[in-house]
XYZ file of C-alpha atoms in Angstrom:
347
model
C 0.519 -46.432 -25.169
C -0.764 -43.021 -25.863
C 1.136 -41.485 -22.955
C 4.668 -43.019 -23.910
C 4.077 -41.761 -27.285
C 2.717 -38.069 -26.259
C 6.016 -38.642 -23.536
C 8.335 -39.394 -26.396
C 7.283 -36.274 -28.405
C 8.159 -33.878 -25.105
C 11.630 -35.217 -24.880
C 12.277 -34.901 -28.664
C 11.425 -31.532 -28.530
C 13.755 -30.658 -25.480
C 16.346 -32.938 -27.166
C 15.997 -30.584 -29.768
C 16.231 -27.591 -27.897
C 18.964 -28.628 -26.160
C 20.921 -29.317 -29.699
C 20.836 -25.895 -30.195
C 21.614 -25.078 -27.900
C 24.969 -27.055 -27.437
C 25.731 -25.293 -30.751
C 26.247 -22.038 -29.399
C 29.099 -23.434 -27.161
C 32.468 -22.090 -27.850
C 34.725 -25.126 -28.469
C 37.885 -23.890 -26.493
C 36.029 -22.785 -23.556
C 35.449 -24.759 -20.199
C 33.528 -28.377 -20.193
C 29.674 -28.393 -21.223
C 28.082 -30.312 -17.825
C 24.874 -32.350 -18.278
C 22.865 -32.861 -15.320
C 19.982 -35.560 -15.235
C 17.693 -34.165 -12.658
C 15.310 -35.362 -10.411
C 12.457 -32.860 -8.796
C 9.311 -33.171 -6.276
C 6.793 -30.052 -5.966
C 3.701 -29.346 -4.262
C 1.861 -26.999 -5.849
C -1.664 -25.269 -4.541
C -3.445 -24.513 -7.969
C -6.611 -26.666 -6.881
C -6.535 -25.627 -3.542
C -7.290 -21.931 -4.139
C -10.578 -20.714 -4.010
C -10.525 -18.650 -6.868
C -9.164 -21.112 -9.081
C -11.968 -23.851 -10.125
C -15.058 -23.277 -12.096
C -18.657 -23.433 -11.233
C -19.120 -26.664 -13.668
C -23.003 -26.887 -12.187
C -23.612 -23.365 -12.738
C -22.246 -23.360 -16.282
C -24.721 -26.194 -17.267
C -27.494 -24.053 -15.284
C -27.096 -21.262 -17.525
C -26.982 -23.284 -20.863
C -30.055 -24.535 -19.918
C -32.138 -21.270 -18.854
C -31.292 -20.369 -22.545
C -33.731 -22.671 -23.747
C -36.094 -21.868 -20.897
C -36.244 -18.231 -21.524
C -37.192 -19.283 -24.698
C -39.860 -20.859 -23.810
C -41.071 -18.422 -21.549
C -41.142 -15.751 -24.105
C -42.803 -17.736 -26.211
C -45.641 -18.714 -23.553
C -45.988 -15.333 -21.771
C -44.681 -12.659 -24.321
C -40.903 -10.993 -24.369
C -41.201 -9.499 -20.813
C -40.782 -12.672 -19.193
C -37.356 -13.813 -18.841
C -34.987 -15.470 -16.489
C -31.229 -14.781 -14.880
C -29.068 -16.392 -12.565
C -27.097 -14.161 -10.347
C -25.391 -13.066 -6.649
C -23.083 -16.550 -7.218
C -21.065 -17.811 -4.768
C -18.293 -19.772 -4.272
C -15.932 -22.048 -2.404
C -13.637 -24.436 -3.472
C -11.110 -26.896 -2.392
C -8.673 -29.620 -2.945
C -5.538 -31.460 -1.765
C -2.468 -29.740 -2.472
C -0.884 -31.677 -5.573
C 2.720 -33.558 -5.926
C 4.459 -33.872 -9.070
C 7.157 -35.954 -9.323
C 9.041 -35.124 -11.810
C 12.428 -35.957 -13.960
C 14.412 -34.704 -16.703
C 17.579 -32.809 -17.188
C 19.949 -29.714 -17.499
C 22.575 -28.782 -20.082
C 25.048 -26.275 -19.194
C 26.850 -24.649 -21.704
C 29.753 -21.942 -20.961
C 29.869 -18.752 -22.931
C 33.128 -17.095 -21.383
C 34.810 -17.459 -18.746
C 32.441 -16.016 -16.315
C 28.986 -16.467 -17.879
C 26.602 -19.197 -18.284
C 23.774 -20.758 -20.015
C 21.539 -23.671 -18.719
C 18.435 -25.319 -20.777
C 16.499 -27.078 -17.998
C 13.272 -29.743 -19.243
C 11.226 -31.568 -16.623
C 8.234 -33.713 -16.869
C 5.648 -35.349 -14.558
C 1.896 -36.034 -13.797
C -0.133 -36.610 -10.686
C -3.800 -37.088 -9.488
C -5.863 -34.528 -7.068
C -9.107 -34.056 -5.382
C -11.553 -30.711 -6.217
C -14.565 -30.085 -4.764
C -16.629 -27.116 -5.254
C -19.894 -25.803 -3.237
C -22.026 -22.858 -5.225
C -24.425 -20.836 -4.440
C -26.362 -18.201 -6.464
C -30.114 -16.446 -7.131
C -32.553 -17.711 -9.874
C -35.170 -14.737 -10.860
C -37.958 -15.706 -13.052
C -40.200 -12.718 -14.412
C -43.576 -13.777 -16.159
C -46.992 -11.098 -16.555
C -44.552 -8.593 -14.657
C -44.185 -10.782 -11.224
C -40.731 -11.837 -10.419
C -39.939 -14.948 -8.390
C -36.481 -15.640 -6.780
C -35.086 -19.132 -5.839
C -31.947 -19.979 -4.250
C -29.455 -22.588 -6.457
C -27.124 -24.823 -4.457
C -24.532 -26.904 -6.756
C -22.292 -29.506 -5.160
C -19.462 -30.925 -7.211
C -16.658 -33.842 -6.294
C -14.021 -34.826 -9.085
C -10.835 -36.310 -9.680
C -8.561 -34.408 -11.668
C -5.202 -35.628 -13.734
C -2.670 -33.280 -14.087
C 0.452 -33.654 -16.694
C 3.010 -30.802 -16.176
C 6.134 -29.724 -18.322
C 8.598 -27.389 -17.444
C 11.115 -25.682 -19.451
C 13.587 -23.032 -18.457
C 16.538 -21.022 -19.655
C 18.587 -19.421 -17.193
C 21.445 -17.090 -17.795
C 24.142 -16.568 -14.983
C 27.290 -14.066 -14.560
C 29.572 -13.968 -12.186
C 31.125 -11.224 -11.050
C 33.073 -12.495 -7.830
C 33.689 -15.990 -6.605
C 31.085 -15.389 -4.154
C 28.129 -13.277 -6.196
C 26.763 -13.751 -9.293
C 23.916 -12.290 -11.344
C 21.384 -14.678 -12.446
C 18.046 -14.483 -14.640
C 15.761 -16.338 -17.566
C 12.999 -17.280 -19.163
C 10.295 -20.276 -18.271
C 7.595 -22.031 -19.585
C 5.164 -24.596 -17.218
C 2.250 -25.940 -19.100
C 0.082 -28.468 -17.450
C -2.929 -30.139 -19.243
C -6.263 -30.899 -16.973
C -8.636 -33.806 -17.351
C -11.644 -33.641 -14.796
C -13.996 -35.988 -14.036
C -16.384 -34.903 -11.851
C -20.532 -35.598 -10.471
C -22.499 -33.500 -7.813
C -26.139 -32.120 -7.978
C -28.340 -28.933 -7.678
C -30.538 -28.475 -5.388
C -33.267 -25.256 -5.774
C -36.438 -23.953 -4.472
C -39.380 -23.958 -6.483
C -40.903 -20.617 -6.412
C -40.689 -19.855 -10.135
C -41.944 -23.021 -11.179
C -44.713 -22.866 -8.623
C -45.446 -19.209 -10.154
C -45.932 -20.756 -13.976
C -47.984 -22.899 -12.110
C -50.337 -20.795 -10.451
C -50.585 -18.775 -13.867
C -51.250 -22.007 -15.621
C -53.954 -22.685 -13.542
C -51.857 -25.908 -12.187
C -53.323 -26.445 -8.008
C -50.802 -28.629 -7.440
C -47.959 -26.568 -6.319
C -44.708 -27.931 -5.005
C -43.307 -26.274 -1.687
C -39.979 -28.441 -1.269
C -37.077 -28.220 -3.308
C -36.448 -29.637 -6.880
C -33.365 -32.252 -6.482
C -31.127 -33.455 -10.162
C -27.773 -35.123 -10.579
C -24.975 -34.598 -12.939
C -21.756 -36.047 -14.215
C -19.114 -33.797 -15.975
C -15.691 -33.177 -17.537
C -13.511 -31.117 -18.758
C -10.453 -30.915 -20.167
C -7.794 -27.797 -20.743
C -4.268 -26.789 -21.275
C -2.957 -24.208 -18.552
C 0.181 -22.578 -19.794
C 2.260 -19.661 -17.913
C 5.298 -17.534 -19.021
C 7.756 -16.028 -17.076
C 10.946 -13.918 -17.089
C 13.056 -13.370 -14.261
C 16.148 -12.263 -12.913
C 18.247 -12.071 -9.528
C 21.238 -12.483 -7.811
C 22.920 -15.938 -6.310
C 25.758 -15.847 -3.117
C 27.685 -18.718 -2.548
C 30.061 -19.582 0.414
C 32.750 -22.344 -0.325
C 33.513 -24.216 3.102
C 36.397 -26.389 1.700
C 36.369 -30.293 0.261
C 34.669 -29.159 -2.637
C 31.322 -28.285 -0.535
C 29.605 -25.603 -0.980
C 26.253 -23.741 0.225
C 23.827 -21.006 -1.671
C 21.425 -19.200 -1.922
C 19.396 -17.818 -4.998
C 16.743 -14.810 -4.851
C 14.767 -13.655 -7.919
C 12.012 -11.770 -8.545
C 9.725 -12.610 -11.626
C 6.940 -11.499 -13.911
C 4.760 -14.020 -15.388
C 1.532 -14.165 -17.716
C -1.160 -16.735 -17.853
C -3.221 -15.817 -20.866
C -6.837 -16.956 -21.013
C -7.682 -20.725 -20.938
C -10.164 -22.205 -23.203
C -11.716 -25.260 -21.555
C -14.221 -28.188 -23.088
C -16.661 -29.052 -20.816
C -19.703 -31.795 -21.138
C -22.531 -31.862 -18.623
C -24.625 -34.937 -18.446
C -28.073 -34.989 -16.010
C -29.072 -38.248 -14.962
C -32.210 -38.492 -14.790
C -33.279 -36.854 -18.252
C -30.118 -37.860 -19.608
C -29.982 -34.407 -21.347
C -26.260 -33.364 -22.016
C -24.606 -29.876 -22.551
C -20.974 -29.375 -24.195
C -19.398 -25.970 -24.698
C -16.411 -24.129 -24.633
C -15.822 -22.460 -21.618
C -12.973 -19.536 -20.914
C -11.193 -18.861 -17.622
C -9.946 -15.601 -17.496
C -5.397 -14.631 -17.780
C -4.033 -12.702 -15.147
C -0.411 -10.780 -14.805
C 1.383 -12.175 -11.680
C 4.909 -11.657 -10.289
C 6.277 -12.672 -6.720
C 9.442 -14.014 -5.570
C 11.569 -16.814 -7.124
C 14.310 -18.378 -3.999
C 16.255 -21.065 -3.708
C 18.591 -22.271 -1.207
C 21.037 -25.503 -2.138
C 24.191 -27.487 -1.369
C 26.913 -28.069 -3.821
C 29.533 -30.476 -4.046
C 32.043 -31.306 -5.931
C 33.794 -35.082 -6.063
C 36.114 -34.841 -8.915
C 37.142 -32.625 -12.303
C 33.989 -34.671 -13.753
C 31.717 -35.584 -11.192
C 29.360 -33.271 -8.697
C 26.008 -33.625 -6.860
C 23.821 -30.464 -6.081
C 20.562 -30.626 -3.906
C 17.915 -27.293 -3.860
C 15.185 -26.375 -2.422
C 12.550 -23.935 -4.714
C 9.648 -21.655 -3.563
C 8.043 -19.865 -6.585
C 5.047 -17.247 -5.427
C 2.277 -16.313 -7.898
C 0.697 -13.067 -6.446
C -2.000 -11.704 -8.910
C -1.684 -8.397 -10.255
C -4.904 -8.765 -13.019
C -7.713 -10.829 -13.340
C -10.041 -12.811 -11.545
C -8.159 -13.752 -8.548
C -6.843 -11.533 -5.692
C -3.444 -11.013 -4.437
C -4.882 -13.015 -1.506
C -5.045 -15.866 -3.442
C -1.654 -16.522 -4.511
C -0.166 -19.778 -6.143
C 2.508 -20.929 -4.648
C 5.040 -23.680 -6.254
C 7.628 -25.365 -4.393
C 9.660 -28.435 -3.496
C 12.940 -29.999 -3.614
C 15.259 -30.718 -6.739
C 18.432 -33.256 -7.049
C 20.735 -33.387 -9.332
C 24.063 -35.139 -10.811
C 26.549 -33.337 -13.551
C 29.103 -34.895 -15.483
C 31.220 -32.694 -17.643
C 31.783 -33.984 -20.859
């Protein structure tokens, strides 16, 4: 019920937007077009290996809080502990929204253009993430390292909504100039379980200083459930060109090339950490860093045109994310693309 309702609020809102925007339209100008639309993307955000969070290595370090105040309180304020040298590697299936919602195309002259475009959808994927990373535990001036291994497996839900305003001019019958604006936000739920695994040569060292014989040479083994939940929102503007070539019968091919600029700003994430078998929990408010990105924006589509009323287009989109800032490399790109059909009726 919650999800029809939170659905109901996201097409008020474009309704809304779309109001005004049918107010700007000059009334003795060319027919306003509305265009329900239909879209299917893949998108690669949980597939890159920049892109997840060490969830095990976050609980890990809200924990050695409390240990190094232990320590210090045992053994004085040189001892201490640190987790560093992390590693790692994540991965995923590449996600599929399907997606629907609409366009409203409203004519400003003769020659120019504006088109609201809302879509909405949600989907499921699979993340898993393997780190890696070096404890050091200093007590009475002796340092001990340990190596950290964190598994994780989770399901994540995805709920995505796009919004764009484009802007286009055309200055033949065959060119135009094109550009916008465009929001995506997409709101995460993980659920997620995996374990550490760690040596035991710090613990064997408080040990030994303890006066403790019994010393443990294997590895120290705990489980842990998690999840988290964020909003991921990105801004763009952009701006191109579009060629089209009429072949007749009211068919007609393009092609649409843009370059854009977009900025993720940082994400605030709430994460809870449960470990089975002490049943302790951790829950804290974890930030993933923004980043500037900009890339190309291309589509290439078919056209056609049954009556004064009536016309079908069909698109394919590639969006690339290259980072310019942040935590990611311009290795690691995101990359957004898929197919999009259409019907418009001029009113």
């Amino acid at each position: 019920m919650g999800a029809f309702v939170l659905a109901g609020k996201r097409i008020r809102w474009v309704a809304g937007a779309i109001g005004v925007l049918l107010c700007w339209a000059p009334p003795a100008v060319a027919r306003i077009s509305v265009t329900p639309r239909f879209s299917g993307y893949f998108d690669n955000s949980v597939q890159r290996q920049s892109s997840a969070e060490a969830i095990g290595d976050r609980g890990a370090t809200d924990r050695l809080d409390d240990i190094g105040q232990t320590l210090r309180a045992l053994f004085g304020n040189g001892a201490g502990i640190s987790i560093g040298d992390t590693r790692l590697i994540s991965g995923g299936n590449q996600t599929f929204f399907a997606m629907g919602g609409a366009s409203v195309t409203v004519p400003v002259d003769d020659r120019t253009q504006l088109t609201l475009t809302g879509l909405y959808g949600s989907t499921h994927g699979d993340v898993r993430v393997l780190s890696t990373s070096t404890q050091r535990l200093t007590v009475a001036g002796v340092t001990a390292q340990d190596l950290l291994v964190s598994s994780t497996q989770g399901r994540i839900r995805l709920r995505r909504l796009d919004v764009e305003l484009s802007a286009q001019r055309r200055l033949t019958e065959n060119f135009s100039l094109t550009g916008g604006a465009r929001i995506e936000r997409v709101r995460e739920h993980l659920v997620a379980g995996g374990e550490f695994e760690a040596t035991q040569n710090g613990a064997n060292l408080i040990r030994a200083l303890s006066g403790d014989p019994a010393l443990d040479p294997g590895l120290s083994v705990s489980r842990f459930a998690a999840t988290s939940r964020g909003t991921t929102t990105v801004y763009s503007l952009r701006g191109g060109g579009a060629a089209f070539a009429p072949i007749g019968g009211g068919h007609s091919f393009y092609v649409n090339g843009m370059l854009h600029v977009s900025r993720l700003p940082v994400q605030a994430r709430t994460l809870k950490l449960t470990f089975v078998e002490s049943g302790d929990q951790v829950e804290a408010q974890t930030k993933a860093p923004g980043e500037w990105s900009a890339g190309p924006d291309m589509a290439v589509g078919y056209s056609l045109r049954l009556n004064d009323r009536l016309g079908l287009d069909a698109r394919y989109r590639g969006v690339f994310y290259f980072p310019l800032s942040g935590a990611r490399t311009i290795s690691d790109p995101r990359v957004n693309h898929g197919f999009n059909l259409g019907v418009s009726v001029a009113l």
